[in-house]
Amino acid sequence: RKEVEQDPGPFNVPEGATVAFNCTYSNSASQSFFWYRQDCRKEPKLLMSVYSSGNEDGRFTAQLNRASQYISLLIRDSKLSDSATYLCVVIYNTGGFKTIFGAGTRLFVKA
Amino acid sequence: DTAVSQTPKYLVTQMGNDKSIKCEQNLGHDTMYWYKQDSKKFLKIMFSYNNKELIINETVPNRFSPKSPDKAHLNLHINSLELGDSAVYFCASGYGQAYSTDTQYFGPGTRLTVL
């Protein structure tokens, strides 16, 4: 089993739609969680951290479920500019902290 | 100002050649990384350096040799390039393994094509 797994998609949604991505992780000692965004032919950039209580940043909501070992990202009122690949990132303690990137979920938002 | 910069942006070369990619960060971070992103878009860590010392070496062929002259620079030298080395190589920097909330900042990537 991969350390971090995501549905690769692609998710094709119309503008204004709500879309959700899930990401599962295998290491129960995972401590920190993030969502990164990667545009086509660009570098990954931090989108938001994921906190235990869940957190929101504008149209984006991130949630963590430690019992089931998954994190989620919800995008409301999708914009064309949201089209990108969303990477789930998990940090766990292995004597030092190790960062693992998921393979990403591709999102296309269409007019 | 560019936080993490890489050169060159594109690199096209023949099999068997030796090439280098340079990376510099001006964020004052102690840790720098090299990642490889292949055609399937999976981002895999190759190396991590903390204050010029190698921390992570993820089963990378010894044809790949990172060099860190100081904590702001981490260069990647590749000997005897093979077709399978074709990928995008990203440099990144962060506060490092001592921090469980390490956010990484990526360079723009170097697209390597081996012919």
mmCIF file of N, CA, C and O in Angstrom, chain B residues 7-110:
data_model
loop_
_atom_site.group_PDB
_atom_site.id
_atom_site.type_symbol
_atom_site.label_atom_id
_atom_site.label_comp_id
_atom_site.label_asym_id
_atom_site.label_seq_id
_atom_site.Cartn_x
_atom_site.Cartn_y
_atom_site.Cartn_z
ATOM 1 N N THR B 7 18.566 26.584 -12.311
ATOM 2 C CA THR B 7 19.042 26.739 -13.689
ATOM 3 C C THR B 7 19.703 25.445 -14.141
ATOM 4 O O THR B 7 20.366 24.763 -13.353
ATOM 5 N N PRO B 8 19.523 25.077 -15.397
ATOM 6 C CA PRO B 8 18.679 25.742 -16.395
ATOM 7 C C PRO B 8 17.213 25.336 -16.245
ATOM 8 O O PRO B 8 16.909 24.420 -15.492
ATOM 9 N N LYS B 9 16.345 25.971 -16.952
ATOM 10 C CA LYS B 9 14.932 25.616 -16.928
ATOM 11 C C LYS B 9 14.677 24.420 -17.840
ATOM 12 O O LYS B 9 13.818 23.579 -17.540
ATOM 13 N N TYR B 10 15.386 24.358 -18.932
ATOM 14 C CA TYR B 10 15.273 23.241 -19.865
ATOM 15 C C TYR B 10 16.666 22.699 -20.147
ATOM 16 O O TYR B 10 17.627 23.468 -20.265
ATOM 17 N N LEU B 11 16.751 21.389 -20.260
ATOM 18 C CA LEU B 11 18.039 20.760 -20.532
ATOM 19 C C LEU B 11 17.789 19.572 -21.452
ATOM 20 O O LEU B 11 17.083 18.634 -21.080
ATOM 21 N N VAL B 12 18.347 19.634 -22.661
ATOM 22 C CA VAL B 12 18.206 18.544 -23.620
ATOM 23 C C VAL B 12 19.610 18.049 -23.904
ATOM 24 O O VAL B 12 20.499 18.831 -24.247
ATOM 25 N N THR B 13 19.817 16.749 -23.776
ATOM 26 C CA THR B 13 21.167 16.223 -23.895
ATOM 27 C C THR B 13 21.127 14.793 -24.392
ATOM 28 O O THR B 13 20.077 14.141 -24.410
ATOM 29 N N GLN B 14 22.279 14.299 -24.790
ATOM 30 C CA GLN B 14 22.390 12.941 -25.296
ATOM 31 C C GLN B 14 22.660 11.962 -24.159
ATOM 32 O O GLN B 14 23.250 12.320 -23.130
ATOM 33 N N MET B 15 22.253 10.742 -24.371
ATOM 34 C CA MET B 15 22.579 9.639 -23.430
ATOM 35 C C MET B 15 24.079 9.589 -23.227
ATOM 36 O O MET B 15 24.848 9.781 -24.171
ATOM 37 N N GLY B 16 24.476 9.333 -21.991
ATOM 38 C CA GLY B 16 25.896 9.171 -21.703
ATOM 39 C C GLY B 16 26.585 10.436 -21.251
ATOM 40 O O GLY B 16 27.689 10.382 -20.682
ATOM 41 N N ASN B 17 25.932 11.583 -21.498
ATOM 42 C CA ASN B 17 26.541 12.847 -21.084
ATOM 43 C C ASN B 17 26.425 13.048 -19.577
ATOM 44 O O ASN B 17 25.636 12.396 -18.897
ATOM 45 N N ASP B 18 27.228 14.007 -19.090
ATOM 46 C CA ASP B 18 27.158 14.429 -17.690
ATOM 47 C C ASP B 18 26.615 15.858 -17.657
ATOM 48 O O ASP B 18 27.061 16.702 -18.424
ATOM 49 N N LYS B 19 25.670 16.106 -16.745
ATOM 50 C CA LYS B 19 25.084 17.446 -16.662
ATOM 51 C C LYS B 19 24.855 17.838 -15.209
ATOM 52 O O LYS B 19 24.752 16.977 -14.327
ATOM 53 N N SER B 20 24.724 19.148 -14.985
ATOM 54 C CA SER B 20 24.451 19.655 -13.639
ATOM 55 C C SER B 20 23.260 20.598 -13.653
ATOM 56 O O SER B 20 23.039 21.301 -14.637
ATOM 57 N N ILE B 21 22.536 20.594 -12.546
ATOM 58 C CA ILE B 21 21.441 21.534 -12.332
ATOM 59 C C ILE B 21 21.751 22.289 -11.042
ATOM 60 O O ILE B 21 22.145 21.674 -10.040
ATOM 61 N N LYS B 22 21.572 23.609 -11.090
ATOM 62 C CA LYS B 22 21.892 24.410 -9.913
ATOM 63 C C LYS B 22 20.624 24.899 -9.231
ATOM 64 O O LYS B 22 19.613 25.143 -9.879
ATOM 65 N N CYS B 23 20.703 25.037 -7.915
ATOM 66 C CA CYS B 23 19.560 25.522 -7.148
ATOM 67 C C CYS B 23 20.058 26.459 -6.053
ATOM 68 O O CYS B 23 21.058 26.179 -5.372
ATOM 69 N N GLU B 24 19.311 27.542 -5.890
ATOM 70 C CA GLU B 24 19.641 28.517 -4.842
ATOM 71 C C GLU B 24 18.368 28.978 -4.165
ATOM 72 O O GLU B 24 17.347 29.175 -4.828
ATOM 73 N N GLN B 25 18.407 29.151 -2.843
ATOM 74 C CA GLN B 25 17.259 29.699 -2.131
ATOM 75 C C GLN B 25 17.708 30.876 -1.272
ATOM 76 O O GLN B 25 18.789 30.846 -0.683
ATOM 77 N N ASN B 26 16.840 31.890 -1.230
ATOM 78 C CA ASN B 26 17.159 33.081 -0.434
ATOM 79 C C ASN B 26 16.183 33.256 0.720
ATOM 80 O O ASN B 26 15.941 34.380 1.178
ATOM 81 N N LEU B 27 15.621 32.128 1.177
ATOM 82 C CA LEU B 27 14.632 32.170 2.251
ATOM 83 C C LEU B 27 15.250 31.957 3.628
ATOM 84 O O LEU B 27 14.537 31.980 4.630
ATOM 85 N N GLY B 28 16.536 31.679 3.662
ATOM 86 C CA GLY B 28 17.196 31.443 4.945
ATOM 87 C C GLY B 28 16.899 30.074 5.545
ATOM 88 O O GLY B 28 17.147 29.836 6.722
ATOM 89 N N HIS B 29 16.356 29.161 4.731
ATOM 90 C CA HIS B 29 16.042 27.821 5.228
ATOM 91 C C HIS B 29 17.311 26.993 5.423
ATOM 92 O O HIS B 29 18.318 27.188 4.752
ATOM 93 N N ASP B 30 17.205 26.051 6.362
ATOM 94 C CA ASP B 30 18.340 25.170 6.615
ATOM 95 C C ASP B 30 18.344 23.930 5.732
ATOM 96 O O ASP B 30 19.365 23.273 5.589
ATOM 97 N N THR B 31 17.190 23.594 5.192
ATOM 98 C CA THR B 31 17.063 22.321 4.480
ATOM 99 C C THR B 31 16.681 22.534 3.025
ATOM 100 O O THR B 31 15.828 23.363 2.721
ATOM 101 N N MET B 32 17.331 21.775 2.167
ATOM 102 C CA MET B 32 17.009 21.812 0.736
ATOM 103 C C MET B 32 16.815 20.393 0.237
ATOM 104 O O MET B 32 17.356 19.437 0.798
ATOM 105 N N TYR B 33 16.027 20.285 -0.831
ATOM 106 C CA TYR B 33 15.621 18.977 -1.348
ATOM 107 C C TYR B 33 15.758 18.950 -2.872
ATOM 108 O O TYR B 33 15.640 19.972 -3.536
ATOM 109 N N TRP B 34 15.912 17.733 -3.383
ATOM 110 C CA TRP B 34 15.727 17.494 -4.809
ATOM 111 C C TRP B 34 14.632 16.447 -4.976
ATOM 112 O O TRP B 34 14.647 15.410 -4.298
ATOM 113 N N TYR B 35 13.689 16.774 -5.881
ATOM 114 C CA TYR B 35 12.604 15.863 -6.225
ATOM 115 C C TYR B 35 12.665 15.562 -7.717
ATOM 116 O O TYR B 35 13.081 16.405 -8.509
ATOM 117 N N LYS B 36 12.166 14.382 -8.072
ATOM 118 C CA LYS B 36 12.018 14.018 -9.475
ATOM 119 C C LYS B 36 10.531 13.805 -9.745
ATOM 120 O O LYS B 36 9.859 13.087 -8.988
ATOM 121 N N GLN B 37 10.026 14.430 -10.800
ATOM 122 C CA GLN B 37 8.636 14.218 -11.197
ATOM 123 C C GLN B 37 8.647 13.640 -12.604
ATOM 124 O O GLN B 37 9.013 14.311 -13.565
ATOM 125 N N ASP B 38 8.219 12.384 -12.705
ATOM 126 C CA ASP B 38 8.295 11.716 -14.006
ATOM 127 C C ASP B 38 7.022 11.957 -14.812
ATOM 128 O O ASP B 38 6.167 12.757 -14.426
ATOM 129 N N SER B 39 6.909 11.224 -15.913
ATOM 130 C CA SER B 39 5.786 11.463 -16.830
ATOM 131 C C SER B 39 4.445 11.138 -16.188
ATOM 132 O O SER B 39 3.406 11.627 -16.615
ATOM 133 N N LYS B 40 4.446 10.327 -15.144
ATOM 134 C CA LYS B 40 3.195 10.009 -14.446
ATOM 135 C C LYS B 40 2.884 11.037 -13.371
ATOM 136 O O LYS B 40 1.934 10.879 -12.612
ATOM 137 N N LYS B 41 3.712 12.057 -13.271
ATOM 138 C CA LYS B 41 3.485 13.209 -12.389
ATOM 139 C C LYS B 41 3.696 12.915 -10.919
ATOM 140 O O LYS B 41 3.364 13.736 -10.076
ATOM 141 N N PHE B 42 4.245 11.726 -10.617
ATOM 142 C CA PHE B 42 4.469 11.412 -9.208
ATOM 143 C C PHE B 42 5.745 12.098 -8.744
ATOM 144 O O PHE B 42 6.797 11.939 -9.354
ATOM 145 N N LEU B 43 5.625 12.857 -7.641
ATOM 146 C CA LEU B 43 6.745 13.637 -7.122
ATOM 147 C C LEU B 43 7.495 12.777 -6.103
ATOM 148 O O LEU B 43 6.966 12.469 -5.044
ATOM 149 N N LYS B 44 8.737 12.417 -6.426
ATOM 150 C CA LYS B 44 9.499 11.541 -5.533
ATOM 151 C C LYS B 44 10.714 12.270 -4.998
ATOM 152 O O LYS B 44 11.467 12.867 -5.768
ATOM 153 N N ILE B 45 10.910 12.190 -3.688
ATOM 154 C CA ILE B 45 12.080 12.831 -3.118
ATOM 155 C C ILE B 45 13.325 12.019 -3.486
ATOM 156 O O ILE B 45 13.305 10.791 -3.511
ATOM 157 N N MET B 46 14.389 12.747 -3.806
ATOM 158 C CA MET B 46 15.659 12.097 -4.116
ATOM 159 C C MET B 46 16.650 12.301 -2.975
ATOM 160 O O MET B 46 17.257 11.371 -2.485
ATOM 161 N N PHE B 47 16.834 13.558 -2.612
ATOM 162 C CA PHE B 47 17.819 13.906 -1.591
ATOM 163 C C PHE B 47 17.276 15.017 -0.707
ATOM 164 O O PHE B 47 16.458 15.826 -1.131
ATOM 165 N N SER B 48 17.809 15.043 0.513
ATOM 166 C CA SER B 48 17.558 16.161 1.410
ATOM 167 C C SER B 48 18.872 16.516 2.104
ATOM 168 O O SER B 48 19.597 15.622 2.551
ATOM 169 N N TYR B 49 19.170 17.802 2.135
ATOM 170 C CA TYR B 49 20.360 18.295 2.824
ATOM 171 C C TYR B 49 19.936 19.263 3.906
ATOM 172 O O TYR B 49 19.080 20.114 3.694
ATOM 173 N N ASN B 50 20.565 19.146 5.052
ATOM 174 C CA ASN B 50 20.340 20.093 6.137
ATOM 175 C C ASN B 50 21.669 20.722 6.512
ATOM 176 O O ASN B 50 22.601 20.015 6.910
ATOM 177 N N ASN B 51 21.757 22.023 6.348
ATOM 178 C CA ASN B 51 23.017 22.719 6.646
ATOM 179 C C ASN B 51 24.219 22.041 6.001
ATOM 180 O O ASN B 51 25.219 21.744 6.656
ATOM 181 N N LYS B 52 24.114 21.773 4.743
ATOM 182 C CA LYS B 52 25.166 21.197 3.906
ATOM 183 C C LYS B 52 25.403 19.702 4.155
ATOM 184 O O LYS B 52 26.297 19.125 3.553
ATOM 185 N N GLU B 53 24.626 19.086 5.029
ATOM 186 C CA GLU B 53 24.834 17.659 5.291
ATOM 187 C C GLU B 53 23.700 16.823 4.714
ATOM 188 O O GLU B 53 22.528 17.181 4.849
ATOM 189 N N LEU B 54 24.061 15.709 4.100
ATOM 190 C CA LEU B 54 23.073 14.821 3.507
ATOM 191 C C LEU B 54 22.231 14.168 4.596
ATOM 192 O O LEU B 54 22.749 13.561 5.522
ATOM 193 N N ILE B 55 20.906 14.293 4.459
ATOM 194 C CA ILE B 55 19.987 13.717 5.436
ATOM 195 C C ILE B 55 19.230 12.541 4.834
ATOM 196 O O ILE B 55 19.048 11.510 5.445
ATOM 197 N N ILE B 56 18.728 12.734 3.619
ATOM 198 C CA ILE B 56 17.946 11.696 2.959
ATOM 199 C C ILE B 56 18.580 11.368 1.621
ATOM 200 O O ILE B 56 18.932 12.260 0.860
ATOM 201 N N ASN B 57 18.709 10.075 1.350
ATOM 202 C CA ASN B 57 19.120 9.623 0.030
ATOM 203 C C ASN B 57 18.195 8.457 -0.288
ATOM 204 O O ASN B 57 18.339 7.377 0.269
ATOM 205 N N GLU B 58 17.223 8.725 -1.152
ATOM 206 C CA GLU B 58 16.151 7.742 -1.365
ATOM 207 C C GLU B 58 16.451 6.816 -2.526
ATOM 208 O O GLU B 58 15.905 6.966 -3.600
ATOM 209 N N THR B 59 17.321 5.863 -2.315
ATOM 210 C CA THR B 59 17.584 4.820 -3.312
ATOM 211 C C THR B 59 17.751 5.403 -4.717
ATOM 212 O O THR B 59 17.094 4.994 -5.675
ATOM 213 N N VAL B 60 18.595 6.366 -4.790
ATOM 214 C CA VAL B 60 18.863 7.006 -6.073
ATOM 215 C C VAL B 60 20.171 6.435 -6.608
ATOM 216 O O VAL B 60 21.117 6.247 -5.848
ATOM 217 N N PRO B 61 20.243 6.130 -7.920
ATOM 218 C CA PRO B 61 21.505 5.606 -8.465
ATOM 219 C C PRO B 61 22.671 6.532 -8.141
ATOM 220 O O PRO B 61 22.510 7.759 -8.082
ATOM 221 N N ASN B 62 23.842 5.953 -7.954
ATOM 222 C CA ASN B 62 24.981 6.794 -7.580
ATOM 223 C C ASN B 62 25.497 7.635 -8.738
ATOM 224 O O ASN B 62 26.487 8.368 -8.577
ATOM 225 N N ARG B 63 24.825 7.556 -9.878
ATOM 226 C CA ARG B 63 25.142 8.505 -10.963
ATOM 227 C C ARG B 63 24.674 9.920 -10.586
ATOM 228 O O ARG B 63 25.090 10.896 -11.200
ATOM 229 N N PHE B 64 23.786 9.990 -9.619
ATOM 230 C CA PHE B 64 23.274 11.278 -9.150
ATOM 231 C C PHE B 64 24.070 11.684 -7.908
ATOM 232 O O PHE B 64 24.103 10.951 -6.923
ATOM 233 N N SER B 65 24.693 12.851 -7.983
ATOM 234 C CA SER B 65 25.475 13.302 -6.826
ATOM 235 C C SER B 65 25.118 14.747 -6.497
ATOM 236 O O SER B 65 25.419 15.662 -7.279
ATOM 237 N N PRO B 66 24.465 14.935 -5.364
ATOM 238 C CA PRO B 66 24.166 16.295 -4.928
ATOM 239 C C PRO B 66 25.398 16.924 -4.289
ATOM 240 O O PRO B 66 26.247 16.221 -3.722
ATOM 241 N N LYS B 67 25.462 18.253 -4.385
ATOM 242 C CA LYS B 67 26.561 18.956 -3.740
ATOM 243 C C LYS B 67 26.013 20.244 -3.148
ATOM 244 O O LYS B 67 25.343 21.003 -3.833
ATOM 245 N N SER B 68 26.349 20.478 -1.891
ATOM 246 C CA SER B 68 25.854 21.669 -1.209
ATOM 247 C C SER B 68 27.025 22.489 -0.704
ATOM 248 O O SER B 68 27.557 22.224 0.381
ATOM 249 N N PRO B 69 27.441 23.511 -1.463
ATOM 250 C CA PRO B 69 28.579 24.326 -1.029
ATOM 251 C C PRO B 69 28.264 25.179 0.204
ATOM 252 O O PRO B 69 29.166 25.491 0.984
ATOM 253 N N ASP B 70 27.006 25.528 0.364
ATOM 254 C CA ASP B 70 26.547 26.250 1.549
ATOM 255 C C ASP B 70 25.046 26.001 1.667
ATOM 256 O O ASP B 70 24.448 25.428 0.763
ATOM 257 N N LYS B 71 24.450 26.438 2.757
ATOM 258 C CA LYS B 71 23.059 26.022 2.991
ATOM 259 C C LYS B 71 22.074 26.699 2.046
ATOM 260 O O LYS B 71 20.918 26.325 1.999
ATOM 261 N N ALA B 72 22.529 27.679 1.283
ATOM 262 C CA ALA B 72 21.641 28.342 0.326
ATOM 263 C C ALA B 72 21.688 27.707 -1.062
ATOM 264 O O ALA B 72 20.919 28.089 -1.947
ATOM 265 N N HIS B 73 22.576 26.762 -1.246
ATOM 266 C CA HIS B 73 22.744 26.152 -2.569
ATOM 267 C C HIS B 73 22.755 24.630 -2.479
ATOM 268 O O HIS B 73 23.378 24.065 -1.576
ATOM 269 N N LEU B 74 22.060 24.015 -3.425
ATOM 270 C CA LEU B 74 22.125 22.550 -3.531
ATOM 271 C C LEU B 74 22.093 22.216 -5.017
ATOM 272 O O LEU B 74 21.077 22.400 -5.683
ATOM 273 N N ASN B 75 23.217 21.764 -5.532
ATOM 274 C CA ASN B 75 23.328 21.448 -6.942
ATOM 275 C C ASN B 75 23.219 19.941 -7.144
ATOM 276 O O ASN B 75 23.512 19.152 -6.238
ATOM 277 N N LEU B 76 22.791 19.565 -8.331
ATOM 278 C CA LEU B 76 22.623 18.150 -8.646
ATOM 279 C C LEU B 76 23.425 17.830 -9.888
ATOM 280 O O LEU B 76 23.202 18.420 -10.949
ATOM 281 N N HIS B 77 24.374 16.905 -9.743
ATOM 282 C CA HIS B 77 25.171 16.488 -10.887
ATOM 283 C C HIS B 77 24.765 15.075 -11.283
ATOM 284 O O HIS B 77 24.601 14.215 -10.411
ATOM 285 N N ILE B 78 24.589 14.873 -12.569
ATOM 286 C CA ILE B 78 24.166 13.551 -13.055
ATOM 287 C C ILE B 78 25.197 13.058 -14.066
ATOM 288 O O ILE B 78 25.454 13.732 -15.072
ATOM 289 N N ASN B 79 25.759 11.902 -13.792
ATOM 290 C CA ASN B 79 26.728 11.292 -14.706
ATOM 291 C C ASN B 79 26.037 10.279 -15.614
ATOM 292 O O ASN B 79 25.027 9.671 -15.250
ATOM 293 N N SER B 80 26.611 10.082 -16.775
ATOM 294 C CA SER B 80 26.180 9.012 -17.701
ATOM 295 C C SER B 80 24.664 8.976 -17.842
ATOM 296 O O SER B 80 24.009 7.965 -17.533
ATOM 297 N N LEU B 81 24.096 10.057 -18.292
ATOM 298 C CA LEU B 81 22.640 10.179 -18.384
ATOM 299 C C LEU B 81 22.015 9.047 -19.188
ATOM 300 O O LEU B 81 22.553 8.601 -20.207
ATOM 301 N N GLU B 82 20.854 8.587 -18.698
ATOM 302 C CA GLU B 82 20.097 7.519 -19.349
ATOM 303 C C GLU B 82 18.718 8.059 -19.763
ATOM 304 O O GLU B 82 18.244 9.060 -19.224
ATOM 305 N N LEU B 83 18.089 7.338 -20.687
ATOM 306 C CA LEU B 83 16.770 7.768 -21.168
ATOM 307 C C LEU B 83 15.782 7.923 -20.007
ATOM 308 O O LEU B 83 14.984 8.855 -19.980
ATOM 309 N N GLY B 84 15.867 7.019 -19.036
ATOM 310 C CA GLY B 84 14.940 7.034 -17.912
ATOM 311 C C GLY B 84 15.131 8.199 -16.963
ATOM 312 O O GLY B 84 14.325 8.406 -16.046
ATOM 313 N N ASP B 85 16.190 8.964 -17.175
ATOM 314 C CA ASP B 85 16.412 10.139 -16.336
ATOM 315 C C ASP B 85 15.557 11.324 -16.792
ATOM 316 O O ASP B 85 15.471 12.327 -16.084
ATOM 317 N N SER B 86 14.946 11.194 -17.966
ATOM 318 C CA SER B 86 14.099 12.278 -18.474
ATOM 319 C C SER B 86 12.935 12.511 -17.503
ATOM 320 O O SER B 86 12.177 11.589 -17.195
ATOM 321 N N ALA B 87 12.818 13.719 -17.033
ATOM 322 C CA ALA B 87 11.806 14.065 -16.019
ATOM 323 C C ALA B 87 11.935 15.553 -15.741
ATOM 324 O O ALA B 87 12.807 16.233 -16.295
ATOM 325 N N VAL B 88 11.065 16.020 -14.841
ATOM 326 C CA VAL B 88 11.233 17.376 -14.322
ATOM 327 C C VAL B 88 11.845 17.247 -12.931
ATOM 328 O O VAL B 88 11.346 16.481 -12.095
ATOM 329 N N TYR B 89 12.912 17.973 -12.685
ATOM 330 C CA TYR B 89 13.587 17.944 -11.397
ATOM 331 C C TYR B 89 13.289 19.249 -10.662
ATOM 332 O O TYR B 89 13.535 20.344 -11.175
ATOM 333 N N PHE B 90 12.741 19.095 -9.466
ATOM 334 C CA PHE B 90 12.400 20.258 -8.651
ATOM 335 C C PHE B 90 13.321 20.328 -7.444
ATOM 336 O O PHE B 90 13.525 19.337 -6.736
ATOM 337 N N CYS B 91 13.825 21.520 -7.214
ATOM 338 C CA CYS B 91 14.526 21.817 -5.986
ATOM 339 C C CYS B 91 13.517 22.456 -5.030
ATOM 340 O O CYS B 91 12.568 23.120 -5.481
ATOM 341 N N ALA B 92 13.677 22.231 -3.747
ATOM 342 C CA ALA B 92 12.791 22.848 -2.770
ATOM 343 C C ALA B 92 13.589 23.181 -1.519
ATOM 344 O O ALA B 92 14.674 22.633 -1.291
ATOM 345 N N SER B 93 13.043 24.080 -0.717
ATOM 346 C CA SER B 93 13.681 24.368 0.569
ATOM 347 C C SER B 93 12.622 24.455 1.648
ATOM 348 O O SER B 93 11.435 24.687 1.354
ATOM 349 N N GLY B 94 13.032 24.253 2.882
ATOM 350 C CA GLY B 94 12.110 24.319 4.006
ATOM 351 C C GLY B 94 12.894 24.374 5.302
ATOM 352 O O GLY B 94 14.121 24.413 5.298
ATOM 353 N N TYR B 95 12.137 24.370 6.413
ATOM 354 C CA TYR B 95 12.808 24.427 7.706
ATOM 355 C C TYR B 95 13.383 23.081 8.110
ATOM 356 O O TYR B 95 14.227 23.000 8.977
ATOM 357 N N GLY B 96 12.859 21.988 7.490
ATOM 358 C CA GLY B 96 13.559 20.736 7.655
ATOM 359 C C GLY B 96 12.930 19.745 8.600
ATOM 360 O O GLY B 96 11.840 19.942 9.134
ATOM 361 N N GLN B 97 13.651 18.683 8.804
ATOM 362 C CA GLN B 97 13.128 17.511 9.481
ATOM 363 C C GLN B 97 12.904 17.703 10.961
ATOM 364 O O GLN B 97 12.287 16.864 11.593
ATOM 365 N N ALA B 98 13.420 18.772 11.524
ATOM 366 C CA ALA B 98 13.186 19.012 12.950
ATOM 367 C C ALA B 98 11.795 19.575 13.180
ATOM 368 O O ALA B 98 11.341 19.670 14.307
ATOM 369 N N TYR B 99 11.108 19.892 12.086
ATOM 370 C CA TYR B 99 9.831 20.557 12.206
ATOM 371 C C TYR B 99 8.728 19.708 11.597
ATOM 372 O O TYR B 99 8.787 19.380 10.421
ATOM 373 N N SER B 100 7.725 19.418 12.381
ATOM 374 C CA SER B 100 6.633 18.595 11.860
ATOM 375 C C SER B 100 5.716 19.388 10.948
ATOM 376 O O SER B 100 4.851 18.834 10.311
ATOM 377 N N THR B 101 5.888 20.699 10.919
ATOM 378 C CA THR B 101 5.016 21.500 10.055
ATOM 379 C C THR B 101 5.802 22.094 8.907
ATOM 380 O O THR B 101 5.512 23.183 8.454
ATOM 381 N N ASP B 102 6.807 21.372 8.447
ATOM 382 C CA ASP B 102 7.685 21.890 7.404
ATOM 383 C C ASP B 102 6.940 22.163 6.106
ATOM 384 O O ASP B 102 6.472 21.246 5.434
ATOM 385 N N THR B 103 6.809 23.425 5.741
ATOM 386 C CA THR B 103 6.264 23.801 4.444
ATOM 387 C C THR B 103 7.429 23.920 3.491
ATOM 388 O O THR B 103 8.450 24.514 3.824
ATOM 389 N N GLN B 104 7.277 23.352 2.320
ATOM 390 C CA GLN B 104 8.363 23.393 1.351
ATOM 391 C C GLN B 104 8.044 24.367 0.227
ATOM 392 O O GLN B 104 6.913 24.454 -0.237
ATOM 393 N N TYR B 105 9.062 25.081 -0.178
ATOM 394 C CA TYR B 105 8.950 26.053 -1.252
ATOM 395 C C TYR B 105 9.763 25.511 -2.425
ATOM 396 O O TYR B 105 10.945 25.215 -2.290
ATOM 397 N N PHE B 106 9.086 25.421 -3.568
ATOM 398 C CA PHE B 106 9.693 24.773 -4.720
ATOM 399 C C PHE B 106 10.248 25.782 -5.721
ATOM 400 O O PHE B 106 9.694 26.870 -5.907
ATOM 401 N N GLY B 107 11.324 25.364 -6.373
ATOM 402 C CA GLY B 107 11.811 26.108 -7.526
ATOM 403 C C GLY B 107 10.932 25.819 -8.728
ATOM 404 O O GLY B 107 10.057 24.951 -8.678
ATOM 405 N N PRO B 108 11.166 26.504 -9.843
ATOM 406 C CA PRO B 108 10.316 26.371 -11.028
ATOM 407 C C PRO B 108 10.508 25.066 -11.787
ATOM 408 O O PRO B 108 9.737 24.767 -12.696
ATOM 409 N N GLY B 109 11.510 24.295 -11.431
ATOM 410 C CA GLY B 109 11.730 23.017 -12.088
ATOM 411 C C GLY B 109 12.706 23.099 -13.249
ATOM 412 O O GLY B 109 12.859 24.140 -13.899
ATOM 413 N N THR B 110 13.382 21.993 -13.505
ATOM 414 C CA THR B 110 14.262 21.843 -14.673
ATOM 415 C C THR B 110 13.758 20.646 -15.458
ATOM 416 O O THR B 110 13.704 19.536 -14.933
#
